[in-house]
């Protein structure tokens, strides 16, 4: 077995043990409401939320490529339309 597979297997076993040992109910207070829910539901919700945030934060970002023309403004460049000589224009025509 490869190392990542062993790590995932051990992590899954540990999470299962933790979830099964914490099945009791806890009082949850949100703003003005109070209710009871199993610890298993809270742990699962936190695990799912953390996984989703990790996937979102771990995505590669789209990089913006700035071309060389945008980075450097050449003031020595000839004006547009004046880049060819009359001889060149006659040759092309």
GROMACS .gro file of N, CA and C in nm:
model
  279
    1UNK      N    1   0.084  -0.119   0.000
    1UNK     CA    2   0.000   0.000   0.000
    1UNK      C    3   0.088   0.124   0.000
    2UNK      N    4   0.039   0.226  -0.068
    2UNK     CA    5   0.114   0.351  -0.072
    2UNK      C    6   0.087   0.433   0.053
    3UNK      N    7   0.174   0.527   0.081
    3UNK     CA    8   0.165   0.609   0.202
    3UNK      C    9   0.036   0.691   0.208
    4UNK      N   10  -0.006   0.759   0.101
    4UNK     CA   11  -0.132   0.835   0.110
    4UNK      C   12  -0.253   0.746   0.140
    5UNK      N   13  -0.253   0.624   0.087
    5UNK     CA   14  -0.364   0.533   0.114
    5UNK      C   15  -0.366   0.493   0.261
    6UNK      N   16  -0.251   0.467   0.317
    6UNK     CA   17  -0.242   0.433   0.460
    6UNK      C   18  -0.287   0.551   0.545
    7UNK      N   19  -0.245   0.672   0.509
    7UNK     CA   20  -0.284   0.791   0.585
    7UNK      C   21  -0.436   0.810   0.581
    8UNK      N   22  -0.497   0.794   0.465
    8UNK     CA   23  -0.643   0.810   0.453
    8UNK      C   24  -0.715   0.702   0.534
    9UNK      N   25  -0.663   0.582   0.532
    9UNK     CA   26  -0.723   0.472   0.608
    9UNK      C   27  -0.717   0.500   0.758
   10UNK      N   28  -0.603   0.543   0.808
   10UNK     CA   29  -0.588   0.574   0.951
   10UNK      C   30  -0.677   0.691   0.990
   11UNK      N   31  -0.681   0.796   0.907
   11UNK     CA   32  -0.765   0.913   0.937
   11UNK      C   33  -0.912   0.874   0.941
   12UNK      N   34  -0.955   0.788   0.850
   12UNK     CA   35  -1.094   0.744   0.847
   12UNK      C   36  -1.128   0.663   0.972
   13UNK      N   37  -1.039   0.576   1.014
   13UNK     CA   38  -1.062   0.496   1.134
   13UNK      C   39  -1.070   0.587   1.257
   14UNK      N   40  -0.979   0.683   1.268
   14UNK     CA   41  -0.982   0.774   1.383
   14UNK      C   42  -1.108   0.859   1.384
   15UNK      N   43  -1.149   0.911   1.269
   15UNK     CA   44  -1.272   0.990   1.263
   15UNK      C   45  -1.394   0.907   1.301
   16UNK      N   46  -1.398   0.783   1.258
   16UNK     CA   47  -1.509   0.695   1.292
   16UNK      C   48  -1.514   0.671   1.443
   17UNK      N   49  -1.400   0.648   1.504
   17UNK     CA   50  -1.395   0.627   1.650
   17UNK      C   51  -1.441   0.753   1.722
   18UNK      N   52  -1.393   0.869   1.680
   18UNK     CA   53  -1.432   0.995   1.745
   18UNK      C   54  -1.582   1.018   1.729
   19UNK      N   55  -1.635   0.996   1.609
   19UNK     CA   56  -1.779   1.017   1.587
   19UNK      C   57  -1.863   0.922   1.673
   20UNK      N   58  -1.824   0.797   1.682
   20UNK     CA   59  -1.903   0.699   1.756
   20UNK      C   60  -1.895   0.719   1.907
   21UNK      N   61  -1.787   0.777   1.958
   21UNK     CA   62  -1.776   0.801   2.101
   21UNK      C   63  -1.848   0.929   2.143
   22UNK      N   64  -1.884   1.013   2.049
   22UNK     CA   65  -1.947   1.141   2.082
   22UNK      C   66  -2.087   1.147   2.020
   23UNK      N   67  -2.173   1.059   2.066
   23UNK     CA   68  -2.309   1.056   2.013
   23UNK      C   69  -2.408   1.128   2.103
   24UNK      N   70  -2.364   1.178   2.216
   24UNK     CA   71  -2.454   1.246   2.307
   24UNK      C   72  -2.506   1.377   2.249
   25UNK      N   73  -2.611   1.429   2.312
   25UNK     CA   74  -2.670   1.554   2.266
   25UNK      C   75  -2.608   1.672   2.338
   26UNK      N   76  -2.603   1.783   2.267
   26UNK     CA   77  -2.554   1.908   2.325
   26UNK      C   78  -2.656   2.017   2.297
   27UNK      N   79  -2.658   2.117   2.387
   27UNK     CA   80  -2.748   2.230   2.368
   27UNK      C   81  -2.680   2.331   2.278
   28UNK      N   82  -2.747   2.369   2.171
   28UNK     CA   83  -2.693   2.466   2.076
   28UNK      C   84  -2.778   2.591   2.085
   29UNK      N   85  -2.710   2.706   2.101
   29UNK     CA   86  -2.780   2.833   2.108
   29UNK      C   87  -2.740   2.917   1.988
   30UNK      N   88  -2.837   2.953   1.908
   30UNK     CA   89  -2.813   3.041   1.793
   30UNK      C   90  -2.904   3.162   1.811
   31UNK      N   91  -2.842   3.277   1.828
   31UNK     CA   92  -2.912   3.402   1.857
   31UNK      C   93  -3.003   3.382   1.977
   32UNK      N   94  -3.134   3.376   1.955
   32UNK     CA   95  -3.226   3.366   2.069
   32UNK      C   96  -3.287   3.227   2.082
   33UNK      N   97  -3.256   3.138   1.992
   33UNK     CA   98  -3.313   3.004   1.997
   33UNK      C   99  -3.216   2.903   2.055
   34UNK      N  100  -3.271   2.809   2.129
   34UNK     CA  101  -3.191   2.700   2.187
   34UNK      C  102  -3.253   2.567   2.144
   35UNK      N  103  -3.169   2.475   2.105
   35UNK     CA  104  -3.218   2.343   2.070
   35UNK      C  105  -3.107   2.242   2.095
   36UNK      N  106  -3.146   2.116   2.101
   36UNK     CA  107  -3.052   2.007   2.126
   36UNK      C  108  -3.029   1.928   1.997
   37UNK      N  109  -2.905   1.892   1.975
   37UNK     CA  110  -2.872   1.809   1.859
   37UNK      C  111  -2.754   1.720   1.893
   38UNK      N  112  -2.741   1.607   1.826
   38UNK     CA  113  -2.630   1.516   1.854
   38UNK      C  114  -2.495   1.577   1.814
   39UNK      N  115  -2.393   1.542   1.889
   39UNK     CA  116  -2.257   1.588   1.856
   39UNK      C  117  -2.214   1.538   1.719
   40UNK      N  118  -2.263   1.421   1.682
   40UNK     CA  119  -2.229   1.363   1.552
   40UNK      C  120  -2.271   1.456   1.438
   41UNK      N  121  -2.387   1.518   1.450
   41UNK     CA  122  -2.434   1.610   1.346
   41UNK      C  123  -2.345   1.734   1.341
   42UNK      N  124  -2.308   1.785   1.457
   42UNK     CA  125  -2.222   1.904   1.462
   42UNK      C  126  -2.084   1.872   1.403
   43UNK      N  127  -2.026   1.760   1.445
   43UNK     CA  128  -1.894   1.722   1.391
   43UNK      C  129  -1.898   1.703   1.240
   44UNK      N  130  -2.003   1.637   1.192
   44UNK     CA  131  -2.016   1.613   1.048
   44UNK      C  132  -2.031   1.745   0.973
   45UNK      N  133  -2.111   1.836   1.026
   45UNK     CA  134  -2.128   1.966   0.961
   45UNK      C  135  -1.999   2.045   0.955
   46UNK      N  136  -1.924   2.044   1.065
   46UNK     CA  137  -1.796   2.115   1.067
   46UNK      C  138  -1.697   2.050   0.971
   47UNK      N  139  -1.695   1.917   0.967
   47UNK     CA  140  -1.605   1.846   0.876
   47UNK      C  141  -1.637   1.879   0.730
   48UNK      N  142  -1.765   1.877   0.694
   48UNK     CA  143  -1.805   1.906   0.556
   48UNK      C  144  -1.772   2.051   0.521
   49UNK      N  145  -1.801   2.145   0.612
   49UNK     CA  146  -1.771   2.286   0.586
   49UNK      C  147  -1.620   2.308   0.569
   50UNK      N  148  -1.540   2.245   0.653
   50UNK     CA  149  -1.394   2.259   0.643
   50UNK      C  150  -1.342   2.198   0.514
   51UNK      N  151  -1.400   2.085   0.473
   51UNK     CA  152  -1.358   2.022   0.347
   51UNK      C  153  -1.390   2.111   0.228
   52UNK      N  154  -1.510   2.168   0.227
   52UNK     CA  155  -1.548   2.257   0.116
   52UNK      C  156  -1.459   2.380   0.112
   53UNK      N  157  -1.430   2.439   0.227
   53UNK     CA  158  -1.340   2.556   0.230
   53UNK      C  159  -1.200   2.518   0.185
   54UNK      N  160  -1.153   2.401   0.222
   54UNK     CA  161  -1.021   2.356   0.178
   54UNK      C  162  -1.014   2.337   0.029
   55UNK      N  163  -1.119   2.282  -0.030
   55UNK     CA  164  -1.122   2.264  -0.175
   55UNK      C  165  -1.123   2.399  -0.245
   56UNK      N  166  -1.203   2.492  -0.195
   56UNK     CA  167  -1.211   2.625  -0.257
   56UNK      C  168  -1.078   2.699  -0.243
   57UNK      N  169  -1.018   2.695  -0.126
   57UNK     CA  170  -0.893   2.768  -0.104
   57UNK      C  171  -0.775   2.701  -0.173
   58UNK      N  172  -0.782   2.571  -0.196
   58UNK     CA  173  -0.670   2.499  -0.257
   58UNK      C  174  -0.671   2.497  -0.408
   59UNK      N  175  -0.775   2.552  -0.469
   59UNK     CA  176  -0.781   2.554  -0.616
   59UNK      C  177  -0.673   2.645  -0.672
   60UNK      N  178  -0.616   2.608  -0.784
   60UNK     CA  179  -0.521   2.699  -0.848
   60UNK      C  180  -0.596   2.820  -0.902
   61UNK      N  181  -0.535   2.934  -0.886
   61UNK     CA  182  -0.598   3.057  -0.931
   61UNK      C  183  -0.570   3.081  -1.078
   62UNK      N  184  -0.661   3.150  -1.141
   62UNK     CA  185  -0.639   3.188  -1.280
   62UNK      C  186  -0.540   3.303  -1.280
   63UNK      N  187  -0.429   3.282  -1.346
   63UNK     CA  188  -0.327   3.386  -1.346
   63UNK      C  189  -0.353   3.481  -1.462
   64UNK      N  190  -0.332   3.606  -1.434
   64UNK     CA  191  -0.345   3.707  -1.538
   64UNK      C  192  -0.209   3.724  -1.603
   65UNK      N  193  -0.206   3.706  -1.732
   65UNK     CA  194  -0.080   3.722  -1.804
   65UNK      C  195  -0.078   3.861  -1.864
   66UNK      N  196   0.022   3.934  -1.829
   66UNK     CA  197   0.039   4.067  -1.884
   66UNK      C  198   0.142   4.055  -1.995
   67UNK      N  199   0.102   4.094  -2.113
   67UNK     CA  200   0.195   4.082  -2.225
   67UNK      C  201   0.305   4.187  -2.214
   68UNK      N  202   0.411   4.163  -2.286
   68UNK     CA  203   0.523   4.256  -2.284
   68UNK      C  204   0.483   4.394  -2.334
   69UNK      N  205   0.386   4.399  -2.423
   69UNK     CA  206   0.343   4.528  -2.476
   69UNK      C  207   0.272   4.610  -2.370
   70UNK      N  208   0.202   4.545  -2.278
   70UNK     CA  209   0.133   4.618  -2.173
   70UNK      C  210   0.229   4.662  -2.064
   71UNK      N  211   0.334   4.587  -2.041
   71UNK     CA  212   0.429   4.620  -1.935
   71UNK      C  213   0.519   4.738  -1.970
   72UNK      N  214   0.562   4.743  -2.092
   72UNK     CA  215   0.658   4.846  -2.132
   72UNK      C  216   0.596   4.934  -2.240
   73UNK      N  217   0.591   5.059  -2.210
   73UNK     CA  218   0.542   5.153  -2.311
   73UNK      C  219   0.662   5.206  -2.387
   74UNK      N  220   0.668   5.170  -2.513
   74UNK     CA  221   0.778   5.216  -2.597
   74UNK      C  222   0.741   5.351  -2.658
   75UNK      N  223   0.813   5.452  -2.617
   75UNK     CA  224   0.785   5.585  -2.674
   75UNK      C  225   0.862   5.605  -2.803
   76UNK      N  226   0.959   5.516  -2.832
   76UNK     CA  227   1.037   5.528  -2.954
   76UNK      C  228   0.970   5.460  -3.073
   77UNK      N  229   0.859   5.396  -3.051
   77UNK     CA  230   0.792   5.324  -3.159
   77UNK      C  231   0.733   5.424  -3.258
   78UNK      N  232   0.739   5.392  -3.385
   78UNK     CA  233   0.682   5.482  -3.486
   78UNK      C  234   0.530   5.485  -3.475
   79UNK      N  235   0.468   5.593  -3.516
   79UNK     CA  236   0.322   5.601  -3.508
   79UNK      C  237   0.257   5.497  -3.598
   80UNK      N  238   0.138   5.458  -3.563
   80UNK     CA  239   0.067   5.355  -3.639
   80UNK      C  240   0.044   5.402  -3.782
   81UNK      N  241   0.061   5.312  -3.876
   81UNK     CA  242   0.041   5.343  -4.016
   81UNK      C  243   0.166   5.394  -4.085
   82UNK      N  244   0.269   5.428  -4.013
   82UNK     CA  245   0.393   5.482  -4.072
   82UNK      C  246   0.508   5.383  -4.056
   83UNK      N  247   0.480   5.256  -4.041
   83UNK     CA  248   0.585   5.158  -4.014
   83UNK      C  249   0.654   5.110  -4.141
   84UNK      N  250   0.592   5.127  -4.257
   84UNK     CA  251   0.654   5.079  -4.381
   84UNK      C  252   0.694   5.197  -4.468
   85UNK      N  253   0.803   5.177  -4.536
   85UNK     CA  254   0.847   5.281  -4.629
   85UNK      C  255   0.766   5.272  -4.759
   86UNK      N  256   0.778   5.375  -4.842
   86UNK     CA  257   0.706   5.375  -4.969
   86UNK      C  258   0.753   5.261  -5.059
   87UNK      N  259   0.883   5.228  -5.053
   87UNK     CA  260   0.935   5.117  -5.133
   87UNK      C  261   0.869   4.985  -5.094
   88UNK      N  262   0.854   4.965  -4.963
   88UNK     CA  263   0.790   4.842  -4.915
   88UNK      C  264   0.645   4.835  -4.961
   89UNK      N  265   0.574   4.944  -4.953
   89UNK     CA  266   0.434   4.946  -4.997
   89UNK      C  267   0.424   4.915  -5.146
   90UNK      N  268   0.515   4.971  -5.225
   90UNK     CA  269   0.514   4.943  -5.369
   90UNK      C  270   0.543   4.796  -5.396
   91UNK      N  271   0.635   4.738  -5.318
   91UNK     CA  272   0.672   4.598  -5.338
   91UNK      C  273   0.554   4.506  -5.308
   92UNK      N  274   0.482   4.535  -5.199
   92UNK     CA  275   0.369   4.452  -5.159
   92UNK      C  276   0.254   4.464  -5.259
   93UNK      N  277   0.231   4.582  -5.310
   93UNK     CA  278   0.117   4.605  -5.401
   93UNK      C  279   0.131   4.539  -5.532
   0.00000   0.00000   0.00000
